[in-house]
Tab-separated table of C-alpha atoms and ligand atoms in Angstrom:
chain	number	residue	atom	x	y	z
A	11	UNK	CA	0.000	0.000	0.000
A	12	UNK	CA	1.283	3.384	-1.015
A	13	UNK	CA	1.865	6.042	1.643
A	14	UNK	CA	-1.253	8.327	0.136
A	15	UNK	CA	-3.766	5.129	0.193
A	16	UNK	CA	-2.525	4.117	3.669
A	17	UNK	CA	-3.611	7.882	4.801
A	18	UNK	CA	-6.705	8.116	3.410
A	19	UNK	CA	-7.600	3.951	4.137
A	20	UNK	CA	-7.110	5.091	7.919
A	21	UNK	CA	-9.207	8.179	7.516
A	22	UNK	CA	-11.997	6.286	6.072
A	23	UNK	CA	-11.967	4.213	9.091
A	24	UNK	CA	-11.708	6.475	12.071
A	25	UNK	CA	-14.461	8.501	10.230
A	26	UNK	CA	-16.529	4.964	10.477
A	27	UNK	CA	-15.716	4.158	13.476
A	28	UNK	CA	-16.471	7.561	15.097
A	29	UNK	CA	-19.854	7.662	13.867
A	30	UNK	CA	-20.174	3.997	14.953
A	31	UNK	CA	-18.782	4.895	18.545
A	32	UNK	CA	-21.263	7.752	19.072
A	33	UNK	CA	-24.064	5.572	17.837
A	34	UNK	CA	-23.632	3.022	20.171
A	35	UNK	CA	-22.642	5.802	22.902
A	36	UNK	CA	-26.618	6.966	21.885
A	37	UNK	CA	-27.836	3.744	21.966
A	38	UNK	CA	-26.453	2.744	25.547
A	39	UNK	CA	-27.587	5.944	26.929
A	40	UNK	CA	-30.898	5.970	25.991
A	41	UNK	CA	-31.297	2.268	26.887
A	42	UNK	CA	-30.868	3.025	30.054
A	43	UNK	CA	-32.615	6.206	30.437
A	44	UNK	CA	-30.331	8.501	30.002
A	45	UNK	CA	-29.718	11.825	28.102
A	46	UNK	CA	-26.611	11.592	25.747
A	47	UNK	CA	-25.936	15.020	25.832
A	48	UNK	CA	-24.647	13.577	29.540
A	49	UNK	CA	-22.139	11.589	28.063
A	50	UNK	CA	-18.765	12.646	26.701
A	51	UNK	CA	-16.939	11.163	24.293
A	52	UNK	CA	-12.889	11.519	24.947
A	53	UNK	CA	-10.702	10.274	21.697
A	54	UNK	CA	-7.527	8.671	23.215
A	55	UNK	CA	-4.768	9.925	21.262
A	56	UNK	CA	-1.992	8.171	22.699
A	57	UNK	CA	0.384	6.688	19.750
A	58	UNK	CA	-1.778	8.488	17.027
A	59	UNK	CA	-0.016	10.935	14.783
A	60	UNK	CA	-1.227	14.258	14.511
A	61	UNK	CA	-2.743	13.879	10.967
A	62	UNK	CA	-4.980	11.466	12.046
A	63	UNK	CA	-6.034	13.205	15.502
A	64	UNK	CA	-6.708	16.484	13.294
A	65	UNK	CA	-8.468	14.183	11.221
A	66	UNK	CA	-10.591	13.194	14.209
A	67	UNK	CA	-10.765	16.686	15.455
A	68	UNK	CA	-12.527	17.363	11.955
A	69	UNK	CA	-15.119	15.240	12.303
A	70	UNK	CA	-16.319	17.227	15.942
A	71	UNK	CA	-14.445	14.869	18.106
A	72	UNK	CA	-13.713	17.663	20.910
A	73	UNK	CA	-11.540	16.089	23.514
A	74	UNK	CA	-8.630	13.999	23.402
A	75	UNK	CA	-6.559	12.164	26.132
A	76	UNK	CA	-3.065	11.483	25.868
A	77	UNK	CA	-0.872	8.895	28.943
A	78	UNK	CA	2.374	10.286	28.368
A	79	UNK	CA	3.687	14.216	29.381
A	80	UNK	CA	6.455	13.938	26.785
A	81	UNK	CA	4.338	12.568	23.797
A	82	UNK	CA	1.472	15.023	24.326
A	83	UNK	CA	3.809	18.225	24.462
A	84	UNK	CA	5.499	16.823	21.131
A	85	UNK	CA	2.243	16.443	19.360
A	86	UNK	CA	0.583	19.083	20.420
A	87	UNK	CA	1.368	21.754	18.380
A	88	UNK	CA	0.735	19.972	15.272
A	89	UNK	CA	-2.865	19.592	16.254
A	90	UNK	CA	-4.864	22.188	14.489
A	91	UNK	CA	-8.751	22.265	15.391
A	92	UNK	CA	-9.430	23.684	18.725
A	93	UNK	CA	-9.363	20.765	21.211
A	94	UNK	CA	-9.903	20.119	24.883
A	95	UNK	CA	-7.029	17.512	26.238
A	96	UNK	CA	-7.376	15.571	29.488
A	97	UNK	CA	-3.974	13.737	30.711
A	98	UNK	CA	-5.088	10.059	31.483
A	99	UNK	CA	-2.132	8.553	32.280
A	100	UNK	CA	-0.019	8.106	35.473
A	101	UNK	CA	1.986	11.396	36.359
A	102	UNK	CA	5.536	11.267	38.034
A	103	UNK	CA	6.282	14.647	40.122
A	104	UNK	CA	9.184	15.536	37.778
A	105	UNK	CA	6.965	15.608	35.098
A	106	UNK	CA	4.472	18.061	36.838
A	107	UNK	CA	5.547	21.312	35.956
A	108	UNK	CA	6.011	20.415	32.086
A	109	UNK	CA	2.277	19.086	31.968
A	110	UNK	CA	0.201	21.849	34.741
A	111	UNK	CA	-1.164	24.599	32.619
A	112	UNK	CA	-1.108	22.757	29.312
A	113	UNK	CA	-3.901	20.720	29.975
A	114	UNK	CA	-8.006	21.052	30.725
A	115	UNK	CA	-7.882	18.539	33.308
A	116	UNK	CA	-5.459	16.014	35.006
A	117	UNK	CA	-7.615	12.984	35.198
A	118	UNK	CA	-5.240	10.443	36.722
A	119	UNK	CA	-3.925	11.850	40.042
A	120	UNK	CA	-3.392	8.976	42.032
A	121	UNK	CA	-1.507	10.179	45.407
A	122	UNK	CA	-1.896	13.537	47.395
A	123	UNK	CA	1.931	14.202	46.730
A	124	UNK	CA	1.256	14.056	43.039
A	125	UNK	CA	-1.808	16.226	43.803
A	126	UNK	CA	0.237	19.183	46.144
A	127	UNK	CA	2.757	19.374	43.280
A	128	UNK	CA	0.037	20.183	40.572
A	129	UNK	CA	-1.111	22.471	43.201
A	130	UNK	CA	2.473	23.907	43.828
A	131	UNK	CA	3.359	24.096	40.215
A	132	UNK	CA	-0.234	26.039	39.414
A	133	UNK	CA	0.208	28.731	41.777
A	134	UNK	CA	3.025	29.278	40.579
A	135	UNK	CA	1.615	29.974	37.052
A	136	UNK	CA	-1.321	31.846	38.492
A	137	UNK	CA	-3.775	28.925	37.492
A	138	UNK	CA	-5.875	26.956	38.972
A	139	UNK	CA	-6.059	23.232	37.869
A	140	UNK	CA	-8.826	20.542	37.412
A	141	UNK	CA	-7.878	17.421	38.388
A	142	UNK	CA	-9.860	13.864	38.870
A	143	UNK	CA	-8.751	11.539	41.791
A	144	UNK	CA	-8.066	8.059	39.978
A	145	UNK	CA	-9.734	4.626	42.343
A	146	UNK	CA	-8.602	1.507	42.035
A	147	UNK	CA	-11.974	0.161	42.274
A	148	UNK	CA	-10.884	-3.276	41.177
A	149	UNK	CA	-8.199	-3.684	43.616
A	150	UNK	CA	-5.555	-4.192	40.958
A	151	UNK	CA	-2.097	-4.704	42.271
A	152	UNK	CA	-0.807	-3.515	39.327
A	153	UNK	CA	-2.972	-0.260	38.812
A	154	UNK	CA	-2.447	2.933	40.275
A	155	UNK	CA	-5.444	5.082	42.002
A	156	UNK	CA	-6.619	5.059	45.507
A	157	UNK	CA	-8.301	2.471	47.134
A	158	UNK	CA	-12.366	2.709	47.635
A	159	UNK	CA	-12.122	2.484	50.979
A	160	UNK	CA	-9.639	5.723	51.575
A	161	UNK	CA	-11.171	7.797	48.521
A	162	UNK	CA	-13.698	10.104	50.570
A	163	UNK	CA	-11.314	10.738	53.012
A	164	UNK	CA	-8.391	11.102	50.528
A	165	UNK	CA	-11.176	14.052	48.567
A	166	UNK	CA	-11.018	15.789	51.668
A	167	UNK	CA	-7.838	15.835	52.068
A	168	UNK	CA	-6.884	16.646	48.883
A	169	UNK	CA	-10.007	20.072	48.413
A	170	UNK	CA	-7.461	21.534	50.784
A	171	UNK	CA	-4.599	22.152	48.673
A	172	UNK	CA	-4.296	25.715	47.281
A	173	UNK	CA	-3.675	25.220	43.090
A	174	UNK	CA	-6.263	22.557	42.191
A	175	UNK	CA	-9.826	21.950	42.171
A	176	UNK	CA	-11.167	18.186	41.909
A	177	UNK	CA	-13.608	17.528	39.095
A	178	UNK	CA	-15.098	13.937	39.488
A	179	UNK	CA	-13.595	10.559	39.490
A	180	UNK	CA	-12.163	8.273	37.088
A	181	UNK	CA	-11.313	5.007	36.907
A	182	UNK	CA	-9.494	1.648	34.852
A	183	UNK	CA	-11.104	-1.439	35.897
A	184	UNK	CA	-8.986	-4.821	35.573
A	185	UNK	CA	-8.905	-5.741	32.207
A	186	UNK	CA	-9.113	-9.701	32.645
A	187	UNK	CA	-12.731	-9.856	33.962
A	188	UNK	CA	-15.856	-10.750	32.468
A	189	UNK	CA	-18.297	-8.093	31.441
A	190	UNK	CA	-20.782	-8.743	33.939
A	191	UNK	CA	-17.775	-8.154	36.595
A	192	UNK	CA	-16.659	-5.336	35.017
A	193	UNK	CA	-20.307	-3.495	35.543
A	194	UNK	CA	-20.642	-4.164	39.093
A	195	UNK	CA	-16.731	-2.430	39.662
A	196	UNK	CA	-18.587	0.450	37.752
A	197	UNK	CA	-21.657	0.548	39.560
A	198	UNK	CA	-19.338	1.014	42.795
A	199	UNK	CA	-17.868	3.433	41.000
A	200	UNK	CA	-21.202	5.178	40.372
A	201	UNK	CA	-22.004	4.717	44.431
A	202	UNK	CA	-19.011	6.378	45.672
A	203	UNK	CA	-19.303	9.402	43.005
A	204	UNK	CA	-22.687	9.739	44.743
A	205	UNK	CA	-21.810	9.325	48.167
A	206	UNK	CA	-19.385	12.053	47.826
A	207	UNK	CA	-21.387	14.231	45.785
A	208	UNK	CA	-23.806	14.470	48.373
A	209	UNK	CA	-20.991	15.440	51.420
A	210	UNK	CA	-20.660	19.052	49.214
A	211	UNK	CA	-17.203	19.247	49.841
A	212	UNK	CA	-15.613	22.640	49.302
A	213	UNK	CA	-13.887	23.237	46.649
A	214	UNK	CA	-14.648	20.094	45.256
A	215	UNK	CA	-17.279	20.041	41.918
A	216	UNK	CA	-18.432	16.579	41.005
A	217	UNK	CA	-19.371	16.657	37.593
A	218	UNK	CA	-16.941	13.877	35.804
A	219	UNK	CA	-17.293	10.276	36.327
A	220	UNK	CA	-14.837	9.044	33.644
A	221	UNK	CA	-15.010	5.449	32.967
A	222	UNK	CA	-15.231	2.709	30.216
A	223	UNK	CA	-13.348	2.166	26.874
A	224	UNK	CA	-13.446	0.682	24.224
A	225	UNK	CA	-13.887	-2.723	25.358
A	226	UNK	CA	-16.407	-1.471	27.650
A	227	UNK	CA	-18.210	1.750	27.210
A	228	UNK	CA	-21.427	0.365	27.510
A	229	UNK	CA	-21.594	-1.097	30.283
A	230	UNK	CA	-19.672	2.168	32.128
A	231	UNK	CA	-22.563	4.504	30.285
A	232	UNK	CA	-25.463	1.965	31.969
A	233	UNK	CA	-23.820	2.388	35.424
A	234	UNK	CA	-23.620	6.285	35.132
A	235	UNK	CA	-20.145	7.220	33.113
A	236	UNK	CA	-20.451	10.831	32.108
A	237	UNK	CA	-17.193	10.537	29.892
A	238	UNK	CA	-15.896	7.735	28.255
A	239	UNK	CA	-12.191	7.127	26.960
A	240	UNK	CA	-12.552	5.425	23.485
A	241	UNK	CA	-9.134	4.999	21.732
A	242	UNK	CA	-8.922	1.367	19.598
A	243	UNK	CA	-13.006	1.730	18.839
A	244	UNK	CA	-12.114	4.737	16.581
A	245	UNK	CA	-8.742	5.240	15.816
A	246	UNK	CA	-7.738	1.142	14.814
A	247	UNK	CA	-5.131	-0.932	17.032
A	248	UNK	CA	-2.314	0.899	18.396
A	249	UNK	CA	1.037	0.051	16.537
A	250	UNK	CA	3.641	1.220	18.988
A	251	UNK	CA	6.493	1.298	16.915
A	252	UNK	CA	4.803	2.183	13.311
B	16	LIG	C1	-5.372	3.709	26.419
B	16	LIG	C2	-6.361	4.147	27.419
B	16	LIG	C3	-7.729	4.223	27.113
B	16	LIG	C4	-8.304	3.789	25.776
B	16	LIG	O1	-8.249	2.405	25.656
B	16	LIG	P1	-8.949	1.652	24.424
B	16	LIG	O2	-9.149	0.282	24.916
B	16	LIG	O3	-7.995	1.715	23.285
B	16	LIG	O4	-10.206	2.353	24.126
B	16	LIG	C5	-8.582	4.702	28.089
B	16	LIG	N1	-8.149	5.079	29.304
B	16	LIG	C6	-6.834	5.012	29.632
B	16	LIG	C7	-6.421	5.459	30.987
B	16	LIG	C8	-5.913	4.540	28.714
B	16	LIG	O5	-4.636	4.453	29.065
């Protein structure tokens, strides 16, 4: 395949498979009762060249998430639509002061240090920073996120630091579960987003619940997701070394 048809094949299909995704984004919400105007659709970007994210960014895709500091800051001033970007992946504190101020929100803060140094590094910019406290709702050893049990306290600990203001929750459930597994971990999800919604904690808004990809968007919309991180569903398999 020639370079050109390669480019254009791959457009074809993220075109398709956007409009798929947002059909069957409808389609779940409505199912279950739900407005889909309540329901955001986040393009994960990670690995994607920046043809193919303006590409997406074409076709009304508004917000993209990207895992890594470094990759993000290289792409991003290729992209060429206006864009809202979340960071989704875990942050180390040395990377804190490239990312604060370059982002809409910080979705994966996963430790009060990591959360005081986004604070830090905002003041010192004059900003303020949304952020999202990541749970390990599945209990996975090898995901990062606080535990259910310590994330209500952890919210309250963390709506004190000057620099940030918490937006919601999101999560990654384990990957190797059934489907039917996979729901319940969300409808926890859902219960604890509730539970702390209703303690009104200052300076704390909780409008984001982001959970379910591609594997499982459906089942995160059903349980309550207001923004779902779709990456393979629309932009293809991820070739990490293309
Ligand atoms: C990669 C990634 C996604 C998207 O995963 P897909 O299965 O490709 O949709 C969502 N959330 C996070 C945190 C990710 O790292």
């Amino acid at each position: 395949m020639t370079e050109q048809s390669y480019i254009s094949e791959r457009k074809k299909m993220i075109e398709e498979n956007l409009k798929a995704v947002r059909n069957d984004i409808a389609e779940s919400a409505i199912k279950s009762g739900r407005d889909v105007s309540d329901v955001h659709l986040m393009a994960v970007t990670k690995t994607v060249e920046p043809q193919f994210i303006n590409h997406a960014l074409s076709l009304g895709a508004t917000l993209i998430g990207e895992n890594k500091v470094q990759e993000y800051l290289g792409k991003k001033s290729e992209l060429s639509v206006p864009f809202e970007a979340h960071l989704i992946g875990h942050l180390q504190t040395n990377k804190v002061r490239q990312i604060v101020g370059e982002v809409d929100v910080i979705q994966s803060v996963d430790s009060v240090k990591i959360a005081k140094e986004i604070g830090k590094q905002s003041e010192k910019i004059g900003i303020t920073s949304n952020i999202l406290l990541e749970v390990n709702i599945g209990g996975d050893e090898n995901k990062f996120g606080f535990t259910p049990e310590e994330i209500t306290e952890k919210v309250y600990e963390i709506s004190e630091i000057q620099g940030i203001r918490i937006q919601g929750l999101m999560t990654v459930p384990p990957f190797d579960v059934e489907i039917e597994k996979t729901r319940i971990f969300f409808s926890n999800m859902r219960q604890l987003f509730i539970d702390i919604s209703d303690k009104k904690i200052h300076n704390t808004n909780m409008e984001i619940l982001s959970m379910g990809m591609s594997g499982d968007f459906r089942q995160a919309i059903a349980e309550g997701s207001t923004l779902v991180r779709v990456g393979t569903a629309i932009f293809g398999s991820r070739y990490y070394n293309r």
